[in-house]
Amino acid sequence: MSDMLRAPAEVKYADELDYLESVDTGVKPYSWRLSPRMVRLFVLGSERADGLDRDIPQKWFGDRSFVERSIVTLASDRGLLLIGDPGTGKSWLAELLAAAICRNSTLVVQGTAGTTEDHIKYSWNVSMVIAKGQSRESMIPSPIMTAMEQGVLGRFEELTRSTSDVQDALISILSEKYVSIPELNDDNIVFAKPGFSIIATANSRDRGVNDLSSALKRRFNFVRIPVVTNKRSEAEIVRFRTEELLRRHHVELDVPPTLLDILLQSFADLRAAAASATSDDEKLESALSTAEQIGVLEDAILHSQFFGDRTLRAGTLAGSLVGSLARRSPEDLAILNKYLHAVVEPRAKQDGGEWNEFLDGGRETIAALS
């Protein structure tokens, strides 16, 4: 793992997966490496009632029913579509499920406007085609086709950002469970092996970009992942992911609970302001997701490590918040300045302490960016 910038879940948690596989006595669908109960345990963490002789930490924070419905879907012959706002942990859940079920989460297609049918079926090695002609050797299978051949899970990120042609090609894969290769005379069909399925993700804010057809919707079970609104749950997510990032950067720096509370409260205040706004000009361009909170905190920690006194302070946190969320100028800067004046300033006068430093740091950053 030391030579990987970011290890996939099956590598990062290989020891846990090996252990769970060794003690798993449950029924496993198809070619699954773990039973559904053990998959759920790997994602949500172990409890004393599970009777394990080692602790399995929780990796995804959300409603248990979302995970269970996702696992049940993948044990059927339908695809799984995780849909929700940006930063709700859809991709992370998809990666954990793939890692637990088949120990391979890297067979991924990223949906964009430039994604073509080749990206989900196959393409050709041009030099080999010129030298030897078209054959299975000169064919380059897509990650989805590779998943079909191996009987494992393929992942499709940002499905609604891909064009209708790509989505239509996916319909036949999900319904027929094979891909035809008309360029070949022999060995010209790739059949999906038992265990193949697709986990797709889509942002609910992309509605209207490339809406899914009714035919494609029928091939998926939808699991909607809501925005985390519980402060305790959100604090656990931010703390868990931040600790991972700090280990990756080899940074040893504590996050005072009071500053984490300030960060959580700031995002809650800004979300409330966005919900009451009457026009888009009065809303930050940011989705104010949990993932963006993590980004703000990581930025502040690294700034304190490299350019501060290796102590996280409220002023640095405020500067990172403004710098990360002010994407439009002057619109976003005006919204953040209004927030500091109307919300943070009264709170600083009432509570004092780190809120004063947070106010000063935010104002200094806005002045520098204006």
Tab-separated table of C-alpha atoms in Angstrom, residues 24-30 32-44 64 67-68 70-76 97 100-101:
chain	number	residue	atom	x	y	z
A	24	ASP	CA	-17.981	-16.989	7.410
A	25	THR	CA	-20.342	-19.973	7.530
A	26	GLY	CA	-23.286	-18.298	5.801
A	27	VAL	CA	-24.719	-19.122	2.393
A	28	LYS	CA	-22.979	-17.179	-0.391
A	29	PRO	CA	-24.842	-16.262	-3.577
A	30	TYR	CA	-23.126	-17.115	-6.860
A	32	TRP	CA	-19.518	-14.146	-3.682
A	33	ARG	CA	-16.531	-14.172	-1.366
A	34	LEU	CA	-18.679	-13.314	1.679
A	35	SER	CA	-22.238	-14.080	2.676
A	36	PRO	CA	-24.730	-11.181	2.702
A	37	ARG	CA	-24.581	-10.933	6.508
A	38	MET	CA	-20.798	-10.669	6.459
A	39	VAL	CA	-20.936	-8.067	3.675
A	40	ARG	CA	-23.226	-5.964	5.850
A	41	LEU	CA	-20.939	-6.458	8.840
A	42	PHE	CA	-17.886	-5.374	6.819
A	43	VAL	CA	-19.613	-2.159	5.710
A	44	LEU	CA	-21.413	-1.204	8.931
A	64	ARG	CA	-28.709	0.068	7.878
A	67	VAL	CA	-27.020	-1.250	2.924
A	68	GLU	CA	-29.296	-4.253	3.322
A	70	SER	CA	-28.263	-2.791	-1.747
A	71	ILE	CA	-26.943	-6.239	-0.815
A	72	VAL	CA	-30.279	-7.927	-1.551
A	73	THR	CA	-30.399	-6.231	-4.961
A	74	LEU	CA	-26.920	-7.451	-5.872
A	75	ALA	CA	-27.896	-10.986	-4.863
A	76	SER	CA	-30.679	-10.830	-7.472
A	97	LEU	CA	-19.817	-3.487	-1.518
A	100	ALA	CA	-16.622	-7.321	0.141
A	101	ILE	CA	-18.537	-9.280	-2.481
